[in-house]
XYZ file of C-alpha atoms in Angstrom:
709
model
C 4.793 104.408 83.298
C 5.840 100.832 84.027
C 7.023 100.449 80.401
C 9.187 103.512 80.729
C 10.795 102.197 83.867
C 11.560 98.902 82.183
C 13.068 100.638 79.219
C 15.336 102.795 81.437
C 16.338 99.693 83.388
C 17.324 97.921 80.170
C 19.115 100.979 78.958
C 21.261 101.148 82.053
C 22.029 97.400 81.817
C 23.123 97.792 78.217
C 25.424 100.723 78.896
C 29.121 99.965 79.732
C 29.630 100.077 83.465
C 32.761 101.446 85.083
C 33.232 100.949 88.793
C 33.846 104.067 90.834
C 35.795 102.097 93.406
C 37.954 100.578 90.733
C 38.836 104.126 89.628
C 39.670 105.218 93.131
C 43.258 106.282 93.705
C 45.511 103.273 94.263
C 48.925 103.095 95.957
C 51.844 100.856 95.270
C 52.868 97.928 97.392
C 55.980 96.864 99.220
C 56.183 93.587 101.138
C 59.447 92.333 102.676
C 58.436 88.693 102.912
C 61.731 86.896 103.617
C 65.227 87.581 105.031
C 68.260 85.250 105.036
C 71.701 85.840 106.552
C 74.669 85.168 104.416
C 77.577 84.429 106.764
C 80.155 84.247 103.912
C 79.453 87.967 103.121
C 78.031 89.165 106.409
C 74.874 90.426 104.645
C 71.221 90.167 105.096
C 69.340 89.419 101.811
C 65.789 90.519 101.818
C 63.312 89.243 99.201
C 60.597 91.906 98.701
C 57.653 92.754 96.461
C 57.771 96.205 95.012
C 55.106 97.338 92.539
C 53.609 100.672 91.573
C 50.008 101.808 91.801
C 49.388 100.231 88.351
C 50.362 96.725 89.679
C 53.555 96.740 87.575
C 57.228 96.718 88.627
C 58.539 100.170 89.470
C 61.385 101.098 87.070
C 64.839 101.065 88.537
C 66.134 104.592 89.344
C 62.739 105.961 90.134
C 62.850 105.156 93.846
C 65.213 105.315 96.742
C 65.583 102.929 99.659
C 66.558 103.610 103.317
C 67.083 101.002 105.941
C 67.050 101.264 109.687
C 68.201 98.422 112.038
C 67.506 97.319 115.575
C 64.558 97.237 118.051
C 65.208 100.937 118.357
C 65.787 101.481 114.602
C 69.044 103.343 113.681
C 69.748 104.302 110.093
C 72.109 102.106 108.129
C 74.647 104.012 105.931
C 73.218 103.899 102.338
C 76.585 102.706 101.051
C 75.826 99.462 102.831
C 72.532 98.946 101.064
C 72.059 97.604 97.603
C 68.701 97.016 95.861
C 68.268 95.266 92.551
C 65.411 94.013 90.412
C 65.072 90.236 90.376
C 64.598 88.992 86.853
C 63.954 85.473 88.170
C 62.139 85.541 91.596
C 62.232 82.772 94.134
C 59.500 80.083 94.173
C 56.176 81.054 95.776
C 53.210 79.251 97.211
C 49.747 80.037 95.790
C 46.150 79.138 96.739
C 43.802 79.574 93.773
C 40.312 80.394 95.126
C 37.834 79.499 92.282
C 34.154 80.468 92.201
C 32.065 77.480 90.831
C 28.654 78.977 91.414
C 26.269 78.497 88.403
C 26.728 82.080 87.128
C 30.353 81.482 86.259
C 31.374 80.450 82.697
C 33.605 77.750 84.274
C 34.927 76.298 80.974
C 36.247 79.717 79.837
C 37.617 80.453 83.319
C 39.509 77.108 83.560
C 40.924 77.721 80.056
C 42.136 81.161 81.171
C 43.825 79.633 84.302
C 45.511 76.825 82.306
C 46.404 79.008 79.354
C 47.627 82.246 81.041
C 48.148 81.847 84.742
C 49.914 78.471 85.087
C 52.300 78.808 82.136
C 53.456 82.147 83.530
C 54.421 80.726 86.913
C 57.817 79.294 87.747
C 58.572 75.583 87.600
C 59.025 75.412 91.364
C 55.924 77.538 92.215
C 53.441 75.484 94.198
C 49.715 75.875 93.684
C 46.735 74.424 95.550
C 43.017 74.792 94.571
C 40.140 75.800 96.784
C 36.700 75.856 95.126
C 33.474 77.291 96.506
C 29.799 77.697 95.831
C 27.293 77.384 98.626
C 29.874 75.051 100.261
C 33.641 75.132 100.420
C 35.497 72.127 99.018
C 38.561 70.765 100.764
C 41.915 72.304 99.774
C 43.857 70.202 97.404
C 47.477 69.443 97.912
C 50.131 71.820 96.586
C 51.354 70.987 93.100
C 54.468 72.022 91.278
C 53.055 70.178 88.192
C 50.294 72.642 87.369
C 49.117 70.496 84.461
C 48.365 67.692 86.925
C 46.423 70.087 89.058
C 44.283 71.015 86.136
C 43.721 67.350 84.976
C 43.055 66.053 88.535
C 40.855 68.850 89.882
C 39.797 71.337 87.173
C 38.651 69.268 84.187
C 34.830 68.899 83.839
C 34.158 71.065 87.003
C 30.521 71.290 87.720
C 28.891 74.538 88.666
C 26.465 74.649 91.502
C 23.438 76.742 92.336
C 22.645 78.530 95.514
C 24.306 81.227 97.426
C 28.153 81.596 97.584
C 30.816 81.431 100.295
C 33.501 83.778 98.784
C 34.489 85.474 101.922
C 34.538 82.451 104.066
C 36.733 80.783 101.350
C 39.118 83.724 101.422
C 39.562 83.467 105.155
C 40.046 79.737 104.871
C 42.653 80.159 102.108
C 44.829 82.678 104.051
C 44.651 80.342 107.030
C 45.619 77.138 105.040
C 49.271 77.658 104.101
C 51.639 75.088 105.659
C 53.121 76.418 108.902
C 56.872 77.350 109.366
C 57.526 77.532 105.638
C 59.463 80.487 104.163
C 58.908 82.116 100.879
C 56.193 84.236 99.425
C 52.421 83.355 99.784
C 49.636 84.618 97.613
C 45.980 83.995 97.138
C 44.379 84.518 93.620
C 40.594 84.535 93.654
C 38.508 84.386 90.459
C 34.842 85.276 91.149
C 31.634 87.044 90.151
C 30.206 86.753 93.661
C 29.439 89.162 96.379
C 27.901 89.154 99.935
C 24.302 87.893 99.720
C 22.061 86.275 102.314
C 24.714 84.189 104.076
C 26.589 85.690 107.018
C 30.264 85.400 106.045
C 33.750 86.266 107.399
C 34.294 89.969 107.958
C 36.790 91.764 105.690
C 38.842 92.843 108.765
C 39.294 89.213 109.860
C 40.542 88.206 106.440
C 43.008 91.176 106.308
C 44.266 90.412 109.900
C 44.816 86.743 109.101
C 46.606 87.610 105.786
C 48.871 90.317 107.180
C 49.936 88.004 110.045
C 51.714 85.851 107.503
C 52.277 88.524 104.860
C 49.938 86.848 102.414
C 48.914 88.958 99.411
C 45.341 88.837 97.969
C 44.898 89.176 94.127
C 41.171 89.237 93.346
C 40.058 88.910 89.739
C 36.388 89.860 89.500
C 33.904 89.988 86.640
C 30.260 90.745 86.037
C 27.870 88.007 84.809
C 24.373 87.357 86.014
C 25.889 88.113 89.385
C 27.913 91.072 90.542
C 31.126 91.382 92.731
C 31.404 93.674 95.690
C 33.939 95.841 93.737
C 34.931 98.209 96.512
C 35.364 95.350 98.954
C 37.648 93.340 96.656
C 39.800 96.381 95.913
C 40.010 97.260 99.637
C 41.072 93.658 100.447
C 43.793 93.695 97.831
C 45.136 97.097 98.935
C 45.079 96.158 102.656
C 47.210 93.087 101.990
C 49.516 94.794 99.518
C 48.008 92.904 96.654
C 46.203 94.088 93.447
C 42.663 93.658 92.009
C 41.290 93.442 88.508
C 37.615 93.935 87.748
C 35.767 93.333 84.488
C 32.554 95.451 84.764
C 31.510 95.728 81.176
C 27.993 94.909 80.261
C 26.532 93.347 78.293
C 29.040 90.713 78.084
C 29.309 87.015 77.039
C 30.975 83.914 78.151
C 33.676 84.499 75.551
C 34.268 88.226 76.534
C 34.507 87.217 80.162
C 37.010 84.427 79.356
C 38.966 86.947 77.283
C 38.982 89.517 80.095
C 39.955 87.031 82.775
C 42.821 85.754 80.573
C 44.033 89.374 80.167
C 43.920 89.865 83.914
C 45.666 86.639 84.704
C 48.470 87.583 82.345
C 48.759 90.787 84.166
C 48.804 88.892 87.439
C 51.773 86.988 86.362
C 53.578 90.290 85.579
C 52.631 91.696 88.977
C 53.786 88.530 90.743
C 57.276 89.133 89.229
C 57.553 92.663 90.807
C 60.282 91.407 93.126
C 63.529 93.026 94.240
C 66.418 91.795 96.320
C 67.717 94.160 99.049
C 71.273 93.426 100.409
C 72.259 94.952 103.663
C 75.740 94.797 105.051
C 75.332 93.806 108.733
C 78.692 94.909 109.981
C 78.296 96.359 113.447
C 74.778 95.020 114.065
C 73.851 93.192 117.333
C 71.080 90.648 117.466
C 68.278 90.914 120.063
C 67.405 88.162 122.591
C 65.701 86.185 119.867
C 68.893 86.235 117.624
C 67.265 88.524 115.192
C 67.865 91.990 113.838
C 64.693 93.910 112.917
C 65.218 95.898 109.608
C 62.752 98.685 108.800
C 62.872 99.400 105.061
C 61.452 102.665 103.587
C 60.856 103.139 99.868
C 60.409 106.584 98.421
C 59.008 106.623 94.834
C 58.658 109.347 92.353
C 55.021 108.562 91.512
C 53.674 106.729 94.572
C 53.326 107.561 98.192
C 56.060 106.276 100.579
C 56.025 102.582 101.160
C 57.386 100.782 104.225
C 57.753 97.327 105.786
C 59.733 95.591 108.536
C 61.373 92.121 108.459
C 63.238 90.208 111.081
C 66.557 88.843 109.961
C 68.473 86.058 111.607
C 71.959 87.168 112.472
C 75.264 85.561 113.428
C 78.046 87.561 115.010
C 81.097 86.763 112.846
C 84.729 86.581 114.070
C 87.756 88.220 112.520
C 91.325 88.619 113.438
C 94.474 90.025 111.743
C 97.999 89.796 113.188
C 101.538 90.518 111.967
C 103.729 87.418 111.307
C 106.804 89.419 110.585
C 109.327 90.541 113.245
C 111.111 93.834 112.621
C 113.753 95.300 114.883
C 112.912 98.958 115.203
C 116.494 99.770 116.092
C 117.700 98.388 112.767
C 117.279 100.937 109.973
C 115.964 99.658 106.646
C 117.863 100.787 103.574
C 116.246 98.641 100.893
C 112.970 96.473 100.993
C 111.327 94.451 103.661
C 108.279 92.185 103.310
C 105.711 92.618 106.012
C 103.164 89.768 106.313
C 99.929 89.219 108.288
C 97.782 86.242 109.207
C 94.103 86.579 108.643
C 91.300 84.621 110.151
C 87.715 85.417 109.194
C 84.274 83.791 108.980
C 83.871 85.711 105.722
C 85.256 84.261 102.501
C 88.406 85.807 101.079
C 86.276 87.301 98.138
C 84.377 89.213 100.724
C 87.346 90.831 102.451
C 90.451 92.743 101.740
C 93.677 93.320 103.534
C 94.647 97.106 103.991
C 98.131 98.146 104.975
C 98.495 101.678 106.475
C 101.773 103.572 106.590
C 101.646 106.430 109.128
C 97.794 106.048 109.010
C 97.706 106.510 105.227
C 96.607 103.635 103.053
C 99.558 102.155 101.253
C 98.103 98.983 99.806
C 94.569 97.478 99.631
C 93.686 94.162 98.155
C 93.806 90.346 98.561
C 97.553 90.163 99.237
C 98.573 89.457 102.883
C 102.120 90.831 102.321
C 103.251 94.430 101.917
C 106.671 95.379 100.617
C 108.085 98.443 102.375
C 110.678 100.164 100.162
C 112.854 102.518 102.106
C 114.234 104.054 98.882
C 110.748 105.350 97.975
C 110.248 106.984 101.368
C 111.523 110.114 103.052
C 114.094 108.911 105.611
C 112.730 108.657 109.155
C 110.380 106.678 111.441
C 107.312 104.938 110.115
C 104.448 102.971 111.684
C 102.812 100.126 109.890
C 99.286 98.909 110.715
C 97.099 96.378 108.967
C 93.321 96.084 108.855
C 90.746 93.658 107.499
C 87.954 95.294 105.527
C 84.830 94.028 103.971
C 83.713 95.004 100.461
C 81.910 98.097 101.792
C 85.283 99.308 103.395
C 83.996 98.662 106.840
C 86.817 97.703 109.266
C 86.410 94.175 110.573
C 89.712 93.803 112.498
C 92.913 95.756 113.155
C 96.375 94.523 114.128
C 96.713 94.702 117.959
C 100.029 96.535 117.656
C 101.759 98.740 115.081
C 105.083 97.949 113.686
C 107.757 100.792 113.935
C 110.572 100.927 111.468
C 113.184 103.424 110.385
C 113.752 104.090 106.669
C 117.280 105.084 105.781
C 118.485 106.463 102.413
C 121.704 105.369 100.780
C 123.921 108.143 99.453
C 126.486 107.835 96.626
C 129.854 109.452 97.422
C 132.515 109.974 94.902
C 135.525 112.147 94.289
C 135.134 114.225 91.080
C 137.632 112.571 88.739
C 137.480 109.572 91.086
C 141.210 109.218 92.044
C 142.237 106.941 94.844
C 145.315 109.015 95.721
C 144.286 112.485 96.765
C 146.418 115.639 96.554
C 145.905 119.254 95.966
C 142.371 120.569 95.510
C 139.802 117.816 95.851
C 135.979 117.987 95.191
C 133.631 115.434 96.846
C 130.226 114.881 95.323
C 127.259 113.255 97.141
C 124.199 112.052 95.287
C 120.721 111.476 96.835
C 117.192 110.876 95.664
C 116.115 114.311 94.292
C 112.527 113.660 95.228
C 113.406 114.239 98.912
C 114.915 117.528 100.182
C 117.503 116.323 102.684
C 119.467 118.483 105.073
C 123.200 119.101 104.338
C 125.372 116.051 104.227
C 128.359 115.828 106.553
C 131.671 114.680 104.897
C 133.890 112.962 107.398
C 137.346 111.265 107.350
C 138.833 108.552 109.541
C 142.019 106.480 109.435
C 141.393 102.916 108.402
C 143.694 101.923 111.180
C 141.735 103.849 113.705
C 137.963 104.100 112.670
C 137.200 105.881 115.934
C 139.259 108.849 114.942
C 136.516 110.398 112.800
C 136.881 114.092 111.853
C 134.476 116.270 109.999
C 135.780 117.764 106.805
C 132.743 119.908 106.067
C 129.084 120.162 105.034
C 127.671 119.693 101.548
C 124.377 121.351 100.775
C 122.019 119.437 98.385
C 120.771 121.159 95.283
C 117.537 120.590 93.268
C 119.112 117.829 91.294
C 119.878 115.850 94.554
C 123.610 116.417 94.368
C 125.860 118.146 96.967
C 129.532 119.102 96.641
C 132.338 119.920 98.978
C 135.636 121.367 97.743
C 138.757 120.965 99.875
C 141.844 123.072 98.909
C 145.208 121.415 99.704
C 143.800 118.126 100.972
C 147.200 117.135 102.051
C 147.657 120.056 104.346
C 144.172 119.509 105.838
C 144.953 115.932 106.686
C 148.357 116.945 107.987
C 146.689 119.287 110.336
C 144.099 116.766 111.420
C 146.554 113.779 111.771
C 150.070 115.391 112.310
C 151.762 112.032 112.921
C 150.451 110.273 109.888
C 152.675 107.970 107.917
C 152.921 107.707 104.089
C 151.368 104.201 104.314
C 148.264 105.263 106.110
C 144.873 104.960 104.335
C 141.754 106.925 105.013
C 137.993 106.396 104.698
C 135.838 109.272 103.420
C 132.135 109.011 104.263
C 129.032 111.154 103.840
C 126.075 111.043 106.166
C 122.932 113.099 107.013
C 122.329 113.193 110.788
C 119.057 112.109 112.338
C 116.339 114.466 113.397
C 117.488 114.222 117.058
C 120.888 113.170 118.441
C 119.467 109.709 119.435
C 117.997 108.873 116.067
C 119.828 106.909 113.384
C 121.205 108.663 110.351
C 118.760 109.825 107.780
C 121.120 108.877 105.013
C 124.658 107.505 104.685
C 127.106 106.481 102.038
C 129.617 103.591 101.667
C 133.094 104.775 102.613
C 135.712 105.670 100.034
C 139.189 104.279 100.846
C 141.975 106.671 99.761
C 145.590 107.480 100.337
C 147.316 110.816 100.538
C 150.973 111.548 99.852
C 152.742 113.086 102.812
C 153.473 116.715 102.263
C 157.105 118.034 102.326
C 156.532 120.025 105.457
C 155.133 116.958 107.286
C 157.934 114.628 106.062
C 160.898 117.051 106.602
C 163.064 116.307 109.728
C 162.490 118.704 112.692
C 165.164 120.286 114.918
C 164.782 118.910 118.334
C 166.268 122.031 119.872
C 163.901 124.445 118.104
C 160.204 123.714 117.820
C 158.902 125.583 114.916
C 155.182 125.005 114.046
C 154.621 123.984 110.494
C 152.259 126.393 108.665
C 149.060 124.555 107.689
C 146.677 126.211 105.391
C 143.289 126.916 106.834
C 140.644 124.512 105.768
C 137.912 126.202 103.748
C 135.246 124.033 102.050
C 135.103 126.280 98.963
C 137.342 127.868 96.388
C 139.180 130.905 97.773
C 138.824 133.898 95.505
C 141.803 136.171 94.840
C 140.201 139.402 95.860
C 143.385 141.310 95.446
C 142.924 141.372 91.714
C 139.401 142.836 91.821
C 138.862 146.419 91.126
C 137.623 148.107 94.286
C 134.987 150.084 92.318
C 133.100 146.931 91.693
C 133.296 145.413 95.134
C 130.075 147.060 96.567
C 127.850 146.460 93.513
C 129.110 142.880 93.189
C 128.443 142.267 96.834
C 124.897 143.565 96.588
C 124.199 141.543 93.528
C 125.653 138.461 95.124
C 123.584 139.036 98.309
C 120.336 139.406 96.286
C 121.137 136.357 94.211
C 121.942 134.371 97.381
C 118.605 135.477 99.022
C 116.653 134.457 95.991
C 118.476 131.030 95.867
C 117.813 130.495 99.583
C 114.212 131.553 99.293
C 113.622 129.066 96.431
C 115.438 126.454 98.271
C 113.358 127.063 101.470
C 110.103 127.108 99.543
C 110.836 123.843 97.814
C 111.853 122.139 101.047
C 108.532 123.365 102.622
C 106.553 121.930 99.753
C 108.442 118.605 99.892
C 107.871 118.491 103.678
C 104.240 119.284 103.153
C 103.969 116.341 100.583
C 105.670 113.904 102.893
C 104.037 114.797 106.273
C 100.186 114.823 106.185
C 98.506 116.810 108.900
C 95.798 115.599 111.297
C 92.870 117.159 109.567
C 90.149 114.728 108.526
C 89.067 114.581 104.893
C 86.051 116.799 104.081
C 82.700 115.005 104.249
C 82.216 116.340 100.629
C 84.207 113.736 98.667
C 85.983 114.977 95.640
C 86.866 113.143 92.442
C 89.611 113.369 89.833
C 88.245 112.336 86.402
C 91.066 111.423 83.934
C 90.190 111.987 80.302
C 92.258 110.840 77.350
C 90.338 111.374 74.070
C 86.918 109.752 74.579
C 88.082 107.616 77.429
C 87.136 108.738 80.954
C 88.086 107.199 84.299
C 87.042 108.661 87.675
C 88.962 108.316 90.963
C 87.337 109.275 94.283
C 89.879 110.955 96.522
C 89.760 108.935 99.744
C 93.355 109.455 100.693
C 95.272 112.555 101.795
C 98.097 111.960 99.376
C 97.466 110.869 95.837
C 100.505 110.477 93.440
C 100.037 111.114 89.806
C 102.476 110.134 87.072
C 103.708 107.594 84.466
C 103.772 104.062 85.631
C 101.752 101.610 87.787
C 103.555 102.821 90.976
C 101.305 105.940 91.051
C 97.859 106.084 92.514
C 96.681 107.602 89.267
C 98.536 106.101 86.368
C 98.774 108.411 83.360
C 100.035 105.724 80.882
C 103.258 105.774 78.934
C 103.108 109.419 77.733
C 106.795 110.518 77.338
C 105.748 114.034 78.354
C 104.749 112.791 81.794
C 107.381 112.059 84.462
C 107.299 108.913 86.486
C 106.970 111.016 89.599
C 105.140 113.905 88.003
C 102.817 115.485 90.594
C 100.701 114.913 93.729
C 97.270 115.851 94.929
C 97.276 116.485 98.714
C 94.751 117.337 101.461
C 96.523 119.666 103.824
C 95.265 122.387 106.110
C 91.691 121.413 105.217
C 92.247 122.137 101.568
C 93.128 120.343 98.366
C 96.385 121.319 96.592
C 98.287 120.154 93.591
C 102.051 120.415 93.244
C 104.727 118.882 90.962
C 107.060 116.469 92.576
C 110.188 117.535 90.757
C 111.851 120.937 90.185
C 111.852 120.582 86.376
C 108.344 119.249 85.969
C 105.768 121.339 84.126
C 101.965 121.152 84.469
C 99.095 123.312 83.256
C 96.409 124.216 85.775
C 93.410 125.942 84.232
C 95.658 126.752 81.221
C 98.479 128.345 83.242
C 101.848 126.622 83.268
C 103.176 125.727 86.746
C 106.823 124.668 86.912
C 108.556 122.894 89.783
C 107.470 122.729 93.372
C 104.557 125.179 93.663
C 101.436 124.675 95.770
C 98.299 125.387 93.838
C 94.923 125.255 95.704
C 92.231 123.300 93.892
C 88.674 124.640 93.538
C 85.810 122.791 91.882
C 86.059 122.754 88.904
C 89.850 122.698 88.265
C 91.517 121.385 85.119
C 94.914 119.854 85.419
C 96.676 119.206 82.040
C 99.759 116.727 82.235
C 101.135 115.798 78.829
C 98.263 114.667 76.623
C 95.958 113.809 79.621
C 93.441 116.050 81.168
C 92.547 115.595 84.852
C 89.417 117.366 86.209
C 89.062 117.957 89.990
C 85.422 118.148 90.883
C 82.790 117.180 93.408
C 81.927 113.444 93.722
C 78.272 114.553 93.131
C 79.113 115.594 89.577
C 79.489 112.242 87.868
C 79.486 113.550 84.318
C 82.175 116.058 83.671
C 81.516 116.527 80.009
C 79.423 119.656 80.562
C 82.057 121.699 82.399
C 85.269 120.608 80.609
C 86.639 123.776 78.895
C 90.058 122.581 77.775
C 90.183 121.115 74.258
C 93.151 118.667 74.169
C-alpha cells in the first residue's frame, strides 16, 4: 500500500502542472500615472498604461476613451480628447526583487535578466536591485547603466538556505522609491518562493502601499524544489494593475527554468511598453484650491471590462485678448475694399490658435492672418457687422472682440447712354449695369444742372433684369428737359446719374453710379421769342419712360387677345423675377435657426480622388476658383459663382447662384435660381465633379454613390 502511494505521488509530480489560479479570468489594466500641463497648447498630457487581459497593448481602434473633469466630474467633449499609442514611452523607475534562496538556479536567472530584461529597457530607465532569502539585502542605488548593475551586484551571486522573505521584500520595494519623483514606477519580482514558517507582510498591506504611489507589480514565478503561491502572486499583480507570469511545468531543469524566465522577461518588456498618451484640451476648466484639475478617465474596450483611473493635473489659467486696431466710420459707405486688423495677445503659441473673422455672425475667414479684407463688391449692399474671435485648435473660443464694427457696403453702378453720345437729342436710352449676382431694386435715373447740383429731378426708374442690366428710354429728351428746366440756356450742361435708394430713408444708397455730363440742344419751341402781350404755353410732350406704341394702326380684332397674351406673359415674367429675388434674398440673409446637431458633409469626388467638407456654416459657396468655400477646380463647365448650399428654415437647400447656371441633382437638371431641398443621400453633379450630401457619420460614400461620372 505504501509503495502504491509513493508511485501515485511520483506520477503526480511527473505530470505537467497547470495552475487553476493562473487560468482564472484576467482583466486588462489602465493606470494614469502622470499628468503635465502644456501652457503653450492649453492641454493636459496624461501618460498612462493601457494593456489587455493578455498583458499586451490593446490595438488602436478597439477601445473608446471618455474624460470627466473637476472635483464633481463633468464630461469633457470627446472632440477635446485625443489618445494615441506611444511607440517610445517615457523613462521609468524599476526595482528588481530577486529571490536568492538556494532553490533558485541563480546563474540561469541572472542570464535571463541581463539577456532579456535589461536590453529591452530604455536607456534612461533606472533600475535598482533588492535581493532576499532569509534576510533582505539593502536596496542598491538606481542605475541607468544596467550593465554596471549586473557587474557590481549580480555577478557571482551566492544563494542562501533557510526560509524566504518574499512578501516582506515586496512591501519594502514598493516603499523604497524616491519621494516626489514623477514618472512610472514598477516592481519586477523573480521568485520560486511562497509563504512558509515566517510571518510576513500581508497582501493587503502590499497592495495599499503600491496603489498609494501607483506602483505596478510584475511577478515572474516558477516551480523548482520550492513552489510559489500562484493565486497570491496573480492577485497582487491584478490589484496593482500589473501582470504575472508563472512557469508551473514539472519536471523541469535549471535550463528549462532559465528558458521560461527569459521568455517571461521578454514579454514583461512588451507589457511595460503598453503606454498611451492622452491629450485633453483644458479650455474652460477651473483649478481647485490646490491648483489642480482632477481628470477621471474611463476606457471602454471591445474585449475587456471597463477600465478607469483618476489623475490630478496641474493647471494654469491662461489669458487671451483680441481687439480691433482699425477705425472704420460707419457713416462712410465702402465701395471697394477695406483691411480690418486685430491685435492678439495670448499665453498660447500662434501655432495653437487661429483668428476667426465673422461677418453678420457667419465665419468669413479663419486662419493665422490677423487681417481680413472686406470687399464691398462681393457683398449685397447694406449694413454689416464685423466681429473677430481667437480660437484654439479644437475650435473653442478663447476671446472675442469687445465691440463689433459696423460698416455699410455700397455697390457701384455703371451708367451709359446707348450709343454713348455726349450731346443728347431725340429718343435716348440709358443703360445701368450692376452685379448680376445681387437682385437690386429698380435704379432711379436723375438729372441735375452742373451749375445747380441741388436741382435734381427724377427722369424715371429702370428695372434690373437677370443679366444685371436695367434700361430707361426717354422719348424727346429735349422736350423733357425743356419742361423740367424751362429757362435753360444752350450752354447749360447736365449730369445724369443712377442710384438705388437705401432700405430706409435714412440709409445711404445701396448703389450709385458716377455722373454722365451731357449737353442738350435747345428745342425750337424753347428758343423762339415769345409775345409779351399773349402768354401761350408751349406744348411739351408728356415724359413716358418707354416707347409709345402707335395703337391707331392695330386691328381692333387683335386688341383683346393681344392684351390677354401680354398680361399672361407679364405675370410669368414678374413671377419668375419675384421668385429669383426671393432666392437671392434667402442666399444673402441667413435666418436665426441654429445648425442641426447632426452635422452633414459634402464629399467631393473627381475620379478616384475624394475630399470631404463638414458643413459648419450656414452658407457654403461652390464654384470654380479659390474664392469659394468648396473649390471645384478649373473645369470650364463650372461657373466661378456656380452654386450655394444653405441652411435655412431648419433645412439644407441647394441653389444655383446665376440664372443661366445648370446643375444636376440626383440626375435631374436644375437651371437658374431654384431652391432644392437636400436629403441624405443627395448627389449634386456640377460639370465633371460629383458632390454627395450625406451625414457626417457616413465617412465612406463609396457604397451609396449611384452616379457614374
